[in-house]
Short mmCIF file of C-alpha atoms and ligand atoms in Angstrom, two decimals:
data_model
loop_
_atom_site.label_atom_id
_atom_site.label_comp_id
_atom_site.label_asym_id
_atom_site.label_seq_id
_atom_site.Cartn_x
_atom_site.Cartn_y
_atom_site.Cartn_z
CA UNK Y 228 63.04 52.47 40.68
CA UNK Y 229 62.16 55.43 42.81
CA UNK Y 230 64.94 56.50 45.62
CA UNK Y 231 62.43 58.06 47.67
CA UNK Y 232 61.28 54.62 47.89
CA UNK Y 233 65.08 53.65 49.46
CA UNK Y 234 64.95 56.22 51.48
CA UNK Y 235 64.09 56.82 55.37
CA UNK Y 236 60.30 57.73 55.53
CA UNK Y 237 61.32 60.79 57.59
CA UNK Y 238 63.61 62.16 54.96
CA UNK Y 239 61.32 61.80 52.10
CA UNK Y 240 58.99 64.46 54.10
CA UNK Y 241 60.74 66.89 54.88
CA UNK Y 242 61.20 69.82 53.57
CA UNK Y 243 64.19 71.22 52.92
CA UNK Y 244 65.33 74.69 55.16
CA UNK Y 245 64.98 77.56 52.98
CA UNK Y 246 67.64 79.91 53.17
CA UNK Y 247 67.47 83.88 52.62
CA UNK Y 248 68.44 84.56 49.38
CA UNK Y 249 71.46 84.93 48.34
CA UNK Y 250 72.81 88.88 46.80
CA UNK Y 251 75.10 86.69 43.96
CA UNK Y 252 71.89 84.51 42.84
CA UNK Y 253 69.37 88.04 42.62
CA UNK Y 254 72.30 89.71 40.53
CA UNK Y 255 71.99 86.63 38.30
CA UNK Y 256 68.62 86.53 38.00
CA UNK Y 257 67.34 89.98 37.80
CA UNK Y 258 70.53 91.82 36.58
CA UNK Y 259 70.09 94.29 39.31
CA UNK Y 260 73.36 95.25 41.30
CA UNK Y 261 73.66 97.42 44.52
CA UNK Y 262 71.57 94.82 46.20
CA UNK Y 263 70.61 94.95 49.94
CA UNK Y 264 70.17 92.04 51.76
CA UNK Y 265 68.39 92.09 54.75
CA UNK Y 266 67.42 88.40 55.17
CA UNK Y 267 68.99 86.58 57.15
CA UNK Y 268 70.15 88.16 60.69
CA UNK Y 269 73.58 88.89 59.98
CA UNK Y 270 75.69 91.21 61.29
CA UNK Y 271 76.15 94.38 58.64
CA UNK Y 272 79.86 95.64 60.27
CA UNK Y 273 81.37 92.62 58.92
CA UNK Y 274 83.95 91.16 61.19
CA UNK Y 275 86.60 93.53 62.84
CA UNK Y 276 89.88 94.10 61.89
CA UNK Y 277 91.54 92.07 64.57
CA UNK Y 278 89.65 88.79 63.30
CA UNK Y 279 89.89 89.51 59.72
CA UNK Y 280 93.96 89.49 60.44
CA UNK Y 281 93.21 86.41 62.34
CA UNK Y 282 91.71 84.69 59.61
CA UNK Y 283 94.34 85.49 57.33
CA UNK Y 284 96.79 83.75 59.48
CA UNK Y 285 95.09 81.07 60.04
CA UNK Y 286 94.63 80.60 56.26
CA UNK Y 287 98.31 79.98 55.44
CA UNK Y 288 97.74 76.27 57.58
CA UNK Y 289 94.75 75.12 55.93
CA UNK Y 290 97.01 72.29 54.39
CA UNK Y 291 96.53 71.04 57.97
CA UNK Y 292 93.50 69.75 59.91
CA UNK Y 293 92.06 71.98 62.46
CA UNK Y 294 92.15 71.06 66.22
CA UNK Y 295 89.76 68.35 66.04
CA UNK Y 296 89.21 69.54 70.05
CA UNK Y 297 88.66 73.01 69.43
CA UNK Y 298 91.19 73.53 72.31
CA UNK Y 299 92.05 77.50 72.06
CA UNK Y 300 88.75 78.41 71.77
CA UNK Y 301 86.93 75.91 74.21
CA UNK Y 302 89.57 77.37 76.88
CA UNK Y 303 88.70 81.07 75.91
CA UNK Y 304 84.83 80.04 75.97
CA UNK Y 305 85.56 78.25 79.67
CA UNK Y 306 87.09 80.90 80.82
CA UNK Y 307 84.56 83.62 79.74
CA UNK Y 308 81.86 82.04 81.61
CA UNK Y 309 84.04 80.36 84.39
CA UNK Y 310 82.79 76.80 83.19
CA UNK Y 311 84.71 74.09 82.60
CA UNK Y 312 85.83 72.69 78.98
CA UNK Y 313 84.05 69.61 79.90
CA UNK Y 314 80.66 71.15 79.36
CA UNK Y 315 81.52 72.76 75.62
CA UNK Y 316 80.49 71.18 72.84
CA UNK Y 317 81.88 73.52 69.24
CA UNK Y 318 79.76 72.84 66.16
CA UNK Y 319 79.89 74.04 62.66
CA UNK Y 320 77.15 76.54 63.71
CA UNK Y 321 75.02 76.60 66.25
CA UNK Y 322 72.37 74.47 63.97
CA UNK Y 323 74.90 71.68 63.85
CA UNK Y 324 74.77 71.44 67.85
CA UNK Y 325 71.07 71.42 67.95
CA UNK Y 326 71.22 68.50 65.14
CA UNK Y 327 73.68 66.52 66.85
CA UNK Y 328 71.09 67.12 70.99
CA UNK Y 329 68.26 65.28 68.67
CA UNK Y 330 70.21 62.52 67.16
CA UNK Y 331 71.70 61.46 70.40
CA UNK Y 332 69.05 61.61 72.93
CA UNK Y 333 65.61 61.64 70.87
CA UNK Y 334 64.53 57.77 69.07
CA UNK Y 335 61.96 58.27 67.27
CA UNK Y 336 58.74 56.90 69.67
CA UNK Y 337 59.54 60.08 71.25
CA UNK Y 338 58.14 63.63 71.23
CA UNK Y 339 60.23 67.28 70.76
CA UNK Y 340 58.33 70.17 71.83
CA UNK Y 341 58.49 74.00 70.97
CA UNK Y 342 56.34 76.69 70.01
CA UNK Y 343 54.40 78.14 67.63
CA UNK Y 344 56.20 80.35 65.35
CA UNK Y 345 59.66 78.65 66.78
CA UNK Y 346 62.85 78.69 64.99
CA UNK Y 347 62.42 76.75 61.86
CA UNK Y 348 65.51 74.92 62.43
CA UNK Y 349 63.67 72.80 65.18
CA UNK Y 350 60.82 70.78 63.49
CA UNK Y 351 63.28 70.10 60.74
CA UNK Y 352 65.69 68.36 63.12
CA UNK Y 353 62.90 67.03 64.77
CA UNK Y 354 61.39 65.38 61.50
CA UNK Y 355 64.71 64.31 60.44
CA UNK Y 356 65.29 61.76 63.33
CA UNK Y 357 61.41 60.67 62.44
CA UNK Y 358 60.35 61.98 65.93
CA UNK Y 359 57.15 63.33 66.99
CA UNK Y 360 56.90 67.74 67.01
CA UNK Y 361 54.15 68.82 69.75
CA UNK Y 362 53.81 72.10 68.99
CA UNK Y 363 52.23 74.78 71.51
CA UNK Y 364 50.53 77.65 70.55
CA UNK Y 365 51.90 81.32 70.90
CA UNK Y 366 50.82 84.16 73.04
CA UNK Y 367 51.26 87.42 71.91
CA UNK Y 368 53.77 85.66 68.89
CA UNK Y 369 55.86 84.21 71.81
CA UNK Y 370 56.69 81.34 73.83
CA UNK Y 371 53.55 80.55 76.31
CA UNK Y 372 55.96 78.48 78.69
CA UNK Y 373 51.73 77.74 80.87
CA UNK Y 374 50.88 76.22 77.30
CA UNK Y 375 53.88 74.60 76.70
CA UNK Y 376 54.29 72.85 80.63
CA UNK Y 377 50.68 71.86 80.10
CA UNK Y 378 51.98 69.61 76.90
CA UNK Y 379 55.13 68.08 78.75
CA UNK Y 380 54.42 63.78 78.57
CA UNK Y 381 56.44 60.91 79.73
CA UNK Y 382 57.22 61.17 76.12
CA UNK Y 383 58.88 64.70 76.03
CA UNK Y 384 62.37 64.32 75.48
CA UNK Y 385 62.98 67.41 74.36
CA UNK Y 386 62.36 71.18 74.61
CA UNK Y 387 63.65 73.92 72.23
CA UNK Y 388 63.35 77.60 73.45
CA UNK Y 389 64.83 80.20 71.07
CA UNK Y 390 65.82 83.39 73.81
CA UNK Y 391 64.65 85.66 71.44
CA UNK Y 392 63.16 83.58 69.43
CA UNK Y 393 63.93 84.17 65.34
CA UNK Y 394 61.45 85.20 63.65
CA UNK Y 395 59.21 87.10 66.32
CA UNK Y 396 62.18 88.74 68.17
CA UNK Y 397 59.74 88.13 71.44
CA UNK Y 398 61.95 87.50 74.68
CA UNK Y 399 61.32 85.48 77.65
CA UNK Y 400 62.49 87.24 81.49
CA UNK Y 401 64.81 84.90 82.70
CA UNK Y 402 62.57 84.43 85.96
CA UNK Y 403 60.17 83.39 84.23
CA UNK Y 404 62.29 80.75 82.39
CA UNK Y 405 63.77 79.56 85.56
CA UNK Y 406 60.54 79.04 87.22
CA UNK Y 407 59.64 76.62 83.47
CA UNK Y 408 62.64 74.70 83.43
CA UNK Y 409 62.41 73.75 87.25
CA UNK Y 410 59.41 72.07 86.79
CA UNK Y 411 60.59 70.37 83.76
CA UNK Y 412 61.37 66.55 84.50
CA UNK Y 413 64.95 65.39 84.41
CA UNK Y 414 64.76 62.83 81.92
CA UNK Y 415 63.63 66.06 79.72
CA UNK Y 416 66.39 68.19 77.98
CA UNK Y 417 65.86 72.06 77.78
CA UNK Y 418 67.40 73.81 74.77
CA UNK Y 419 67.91 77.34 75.73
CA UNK Y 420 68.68 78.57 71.90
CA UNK Y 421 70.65 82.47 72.61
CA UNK Y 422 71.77 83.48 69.36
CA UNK Y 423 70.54 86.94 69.44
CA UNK Y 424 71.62 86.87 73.16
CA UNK Y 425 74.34 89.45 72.79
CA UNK Y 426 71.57 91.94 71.33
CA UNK Y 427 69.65 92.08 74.78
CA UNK Y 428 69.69 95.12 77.20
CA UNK Y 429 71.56 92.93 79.94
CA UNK Y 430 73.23 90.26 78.81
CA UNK Y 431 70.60 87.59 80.30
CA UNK Y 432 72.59 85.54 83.30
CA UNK Y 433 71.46 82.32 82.12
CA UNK Y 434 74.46 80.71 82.24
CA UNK Y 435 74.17 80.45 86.31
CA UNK Y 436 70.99 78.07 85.43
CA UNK Y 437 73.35 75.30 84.48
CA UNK Y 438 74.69 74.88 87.56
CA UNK Y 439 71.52 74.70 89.06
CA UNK Y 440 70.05 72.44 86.25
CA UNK Y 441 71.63 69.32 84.68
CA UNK Y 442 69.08 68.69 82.05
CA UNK Y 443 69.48 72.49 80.87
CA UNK Y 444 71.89 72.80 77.23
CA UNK Y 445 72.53 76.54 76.20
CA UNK Y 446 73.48 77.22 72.84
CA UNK Y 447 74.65 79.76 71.09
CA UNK Y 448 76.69 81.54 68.43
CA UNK Y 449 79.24 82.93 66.42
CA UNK Y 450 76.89 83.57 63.41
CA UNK Y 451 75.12 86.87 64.64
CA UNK Y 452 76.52 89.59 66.66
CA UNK Y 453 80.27 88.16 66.06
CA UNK Y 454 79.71 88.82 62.28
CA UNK Y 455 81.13 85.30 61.16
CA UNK Y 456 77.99 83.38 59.32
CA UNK Y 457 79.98 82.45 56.47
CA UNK Y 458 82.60 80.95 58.84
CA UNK Y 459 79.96 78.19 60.46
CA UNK Y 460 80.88 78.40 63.92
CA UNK Y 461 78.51 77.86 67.71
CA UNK Y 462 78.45 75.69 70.56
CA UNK Y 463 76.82 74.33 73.19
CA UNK Y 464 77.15 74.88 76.96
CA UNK Y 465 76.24 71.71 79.13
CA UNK Y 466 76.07 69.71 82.10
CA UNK Y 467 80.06 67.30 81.12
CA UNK Y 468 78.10 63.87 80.15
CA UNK Y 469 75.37 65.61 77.69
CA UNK Y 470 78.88 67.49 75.94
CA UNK Y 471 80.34 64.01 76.36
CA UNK Y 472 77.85 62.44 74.20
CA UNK Y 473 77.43 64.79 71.91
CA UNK Y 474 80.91 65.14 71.21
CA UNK Y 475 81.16 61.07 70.50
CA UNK Y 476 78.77 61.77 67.62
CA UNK Y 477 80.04 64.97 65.66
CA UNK Y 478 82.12 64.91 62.75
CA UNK Y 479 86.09 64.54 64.50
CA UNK Y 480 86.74 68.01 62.41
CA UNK Y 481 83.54 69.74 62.73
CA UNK Y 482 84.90 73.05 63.24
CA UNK Y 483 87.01 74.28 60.31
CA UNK Y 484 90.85 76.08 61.16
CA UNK Y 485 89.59 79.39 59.88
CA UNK Y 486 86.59 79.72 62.39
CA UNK Y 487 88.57 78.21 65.27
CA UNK Y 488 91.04 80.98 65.10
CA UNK Y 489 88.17 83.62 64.41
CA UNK Y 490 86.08 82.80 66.95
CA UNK Y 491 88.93 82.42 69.42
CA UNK Y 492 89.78 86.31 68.96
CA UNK Y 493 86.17 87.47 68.24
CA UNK Y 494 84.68 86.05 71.61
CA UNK Y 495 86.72 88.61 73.72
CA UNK Y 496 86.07 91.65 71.42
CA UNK Y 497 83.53 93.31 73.96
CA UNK Y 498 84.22 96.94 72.10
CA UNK Y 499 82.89 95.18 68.84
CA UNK Y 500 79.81 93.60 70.50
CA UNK Y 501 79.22 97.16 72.33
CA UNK Y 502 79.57 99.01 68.87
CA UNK Y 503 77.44 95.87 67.09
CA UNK Y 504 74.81 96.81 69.80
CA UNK Y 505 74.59 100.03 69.62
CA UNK Y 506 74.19 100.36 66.12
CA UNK Y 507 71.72 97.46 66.08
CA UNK Y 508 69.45 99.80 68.97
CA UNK Y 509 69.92 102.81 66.41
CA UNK Y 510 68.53 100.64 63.17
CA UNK Y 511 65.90 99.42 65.41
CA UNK Y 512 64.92 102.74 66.47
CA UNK Y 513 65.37 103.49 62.50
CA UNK Y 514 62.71 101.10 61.31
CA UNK Y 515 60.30 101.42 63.77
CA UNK Y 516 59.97 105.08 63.54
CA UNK Y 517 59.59 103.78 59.38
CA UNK Y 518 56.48 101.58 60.33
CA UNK Y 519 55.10 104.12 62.43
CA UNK Y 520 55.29 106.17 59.29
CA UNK Y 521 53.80 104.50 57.53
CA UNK Y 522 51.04 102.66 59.87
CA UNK Y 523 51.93 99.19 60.16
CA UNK Y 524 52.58 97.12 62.90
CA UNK Y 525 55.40 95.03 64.07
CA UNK Y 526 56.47 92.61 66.90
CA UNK Y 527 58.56 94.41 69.33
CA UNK Y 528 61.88 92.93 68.97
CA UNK Y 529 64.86 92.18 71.18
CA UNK Y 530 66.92 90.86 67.97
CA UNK Y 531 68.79 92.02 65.30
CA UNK Y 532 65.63 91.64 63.22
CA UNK Y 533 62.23 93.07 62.93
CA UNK Y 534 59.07 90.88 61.92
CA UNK Y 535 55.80 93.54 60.45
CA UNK Y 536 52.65 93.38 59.61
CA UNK Y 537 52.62 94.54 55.83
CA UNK Y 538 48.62 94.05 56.02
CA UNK Y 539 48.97 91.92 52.45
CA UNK Y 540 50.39 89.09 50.94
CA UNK Y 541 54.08 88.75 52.38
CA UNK Y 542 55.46 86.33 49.57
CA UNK Y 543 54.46 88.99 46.82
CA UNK Y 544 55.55 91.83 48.56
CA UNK Y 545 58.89 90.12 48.93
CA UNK Y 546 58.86 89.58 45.24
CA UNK Y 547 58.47 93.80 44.87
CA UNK Y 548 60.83 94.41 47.36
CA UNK Y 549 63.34 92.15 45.50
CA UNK Y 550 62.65 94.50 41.98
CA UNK Y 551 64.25 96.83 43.86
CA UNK Y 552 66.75 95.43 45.33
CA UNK Y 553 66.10 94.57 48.87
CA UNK Y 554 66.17 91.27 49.95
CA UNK Y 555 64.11 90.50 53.39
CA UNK Y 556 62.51 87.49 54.40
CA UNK Y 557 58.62 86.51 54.03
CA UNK Y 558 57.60 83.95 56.62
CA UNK Y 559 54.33 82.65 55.42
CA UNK Y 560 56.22 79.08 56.44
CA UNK Y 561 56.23 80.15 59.85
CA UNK Y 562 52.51 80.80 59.74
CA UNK Y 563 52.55 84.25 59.16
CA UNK Y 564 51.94 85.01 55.67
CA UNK Y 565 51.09 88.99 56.13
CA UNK Y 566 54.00 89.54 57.92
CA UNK Y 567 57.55 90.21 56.48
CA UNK Y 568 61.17 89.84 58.44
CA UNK Y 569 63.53 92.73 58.23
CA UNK Y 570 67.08 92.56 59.17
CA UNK Y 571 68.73 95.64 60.62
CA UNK Y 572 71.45 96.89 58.37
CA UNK Y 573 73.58 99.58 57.74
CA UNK Y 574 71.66 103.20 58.05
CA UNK Y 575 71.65 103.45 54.61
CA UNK Y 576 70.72 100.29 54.01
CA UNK Y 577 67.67 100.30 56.51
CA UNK Y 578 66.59 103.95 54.49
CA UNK Y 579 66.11 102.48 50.86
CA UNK Y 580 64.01 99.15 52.62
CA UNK Y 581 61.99 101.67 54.20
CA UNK Y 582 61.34 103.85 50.89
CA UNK Y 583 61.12 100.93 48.83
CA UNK Y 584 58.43 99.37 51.38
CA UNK Y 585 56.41 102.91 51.39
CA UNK Y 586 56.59 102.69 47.37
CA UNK Y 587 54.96 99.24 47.85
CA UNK Y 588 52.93 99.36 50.29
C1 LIG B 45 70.55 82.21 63.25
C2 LIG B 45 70.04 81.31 64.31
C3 LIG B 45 70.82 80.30 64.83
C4 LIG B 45 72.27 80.18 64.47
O1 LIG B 45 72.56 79.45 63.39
P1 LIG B 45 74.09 79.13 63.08
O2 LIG B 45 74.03 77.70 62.64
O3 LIG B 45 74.87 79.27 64.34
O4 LIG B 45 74.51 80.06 62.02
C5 LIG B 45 70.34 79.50 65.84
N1 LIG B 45 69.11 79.71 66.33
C6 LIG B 45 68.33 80.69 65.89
C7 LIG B 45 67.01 80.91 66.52
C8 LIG B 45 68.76 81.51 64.85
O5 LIG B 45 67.96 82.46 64.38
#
């Protein structure tokens, strides 16, 4: 008996999310130490003081369930951005919210649409609920919101726009994304995915869209410039009956007691996010002035990461890179197997990528 003959069709093809790898399993394997990982878009500060203390006192309850609500920090978050509670939906991430929009609106005679080069996260969620992915091409390695309206069918029920989009960093105005989602058809969801948001030169107003669109879900997250990955905490922001449904289908405790009380104290830590930014601008400036250096390329980025044009093969230059101790991320799987993405780090941290890229390159 084979189980992937029990099992959905949809789940036997998919293929698993690959993650950036982790420093414990390169120590393992290659023995090396004083690793650097820029892979996956986190935030090098590590969480502030304030939270850390937060977390700590939080952990002396974790005999207890957490708020199955998410009360304290869905009342921070409503008050932040003068919504109501109604319309936030807390996930363990922000990946978990964009899991739970598919499962409860898209069946699978219907079609998901996104871009070229989008967020991986999307055709996986999209396969996973056996749905149809109608994917548009890029322009310039972004969203082409003329190619994508052009694809829009009575069978689009939903739309994923990463705002910058991971991994080409590219940004969309938000008049231009205004103009796309009003002629988008109600019965059509638009996922507005911001979780580089807080990295952007002025804080994009999207939020005002909502009110003005009912089929619009933001999401976003604690993940990046809050510096809490590890904790697994995002949400989404909603018109009340799409946060109503997706609320009857998470897990009752989706949100865990120590990223409850993180996030609760993190969201309102504007001299963190300022400092976050600012170094983030300084790395940037950091590695570009590298690439220049050393003549390659790159996508100009409004992130916390970098994608390059390392004008050879991207997987084996990631397998150098990791002989030395830096971990970034190749993204031949996103269709760009020349390119490598870079996550900005520490000063130091950015300086030995950049001389251990000029050694291989
Ligand atoms: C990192 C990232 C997320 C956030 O993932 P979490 O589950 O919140 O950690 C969402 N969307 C994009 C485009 C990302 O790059």
């Amino acid at each position: 008996m084979s189980f992937c003959d029990l099992a959905l069709d949809c789940v036997t093809k998919l293929q698993p999310y690959v993650p950036g790898k982790p420093i414990e399993e390169l120590e393992r394997e290659l023995g090396i130490t004083d690793i650097v990982k820029l892979a996956s878009n986190e935030n090098p500060l590590g969480p502030s003081d304030k939270v850390l203390a937060a977390i700590a006192e939080a952990s002396k309850e974790v005999t207890r369930y957490p708020d199955g609500n998410g009360f304290t920090l869905k009342s921070a978050l409503a008050e932040k951005y003068q919504l109501s509670s109604e319309q936030i939906t807390l996930g363990n991430g922000s990946n978990d919210v964009l899991e739970l929009i598919a499962r409860a609106f898209v069946s699978p005679d219907e079609e998901v649409l996104f871009s070229q080069y989008a967020f991986a996260v999307y055709p996986l969620v999209t396969q996973a609920i056996g749905a149809k992915a109608v994917i548009a091409p890029a322009r310039d390695y972004g969203h082409d919101l003329q190619a994508m309206s052009t694809l829009i069918s009575a069978k689009t029920k939903l739309i994923f726009i990463a705002n910058p989009n991971n991994p080409t960093g590219t940004h969309l105005p938000a008049d231009e994304l205004d103009a796309f989602i009003a002629q988008i058809p109600e019965q059509t969801l638009v996922v507005l995915d911001e979780a580089y948001v807080e990295y952007g030169d002025q804080e994009t107003d999207s939020i005002s869209l909502l009110a003005k669109y009912s089929n619009l879900i933001i999401t976003r997250t604690f993940s990046k410039a809050y510096g809490l990955a590890g904790l697994r905490v995002g949400y989404a922001l909603s018109h009340p009956d799409v946060a109503d449904l997706l609320n009857r289908i998470r897990q009752p405790f989706n949100v865990n007691r120590l990223a409850l009380a993180a996030a609760t104290v993190a969201l309102n830590d504007d001299a963190y996010i300022a400092k976050t930014k600012q170094h983030n601008d300084a790395g940037m400036k950091q590695l570009v002035t590298g690439f220049d250096a050393l003549g390659l390329s790159y996508i100009p980025s409004t992130g916390n990461f970098i994608t390059v044009d390392v004008k050879r093969n991207g997987e084996d230059l990631f397998t150098e890179l990791l002989r030395l101790g830096v971990i970034v991320r190749p993204v031949a799987n996103y269709g760009l197997p020349k390119h490598i993405r870079v996550s900005i780090g520490l000063e130091s941290e950015n300086q030995r990528f950049l001389d251990a890229l000029g050694q291989c390159i």
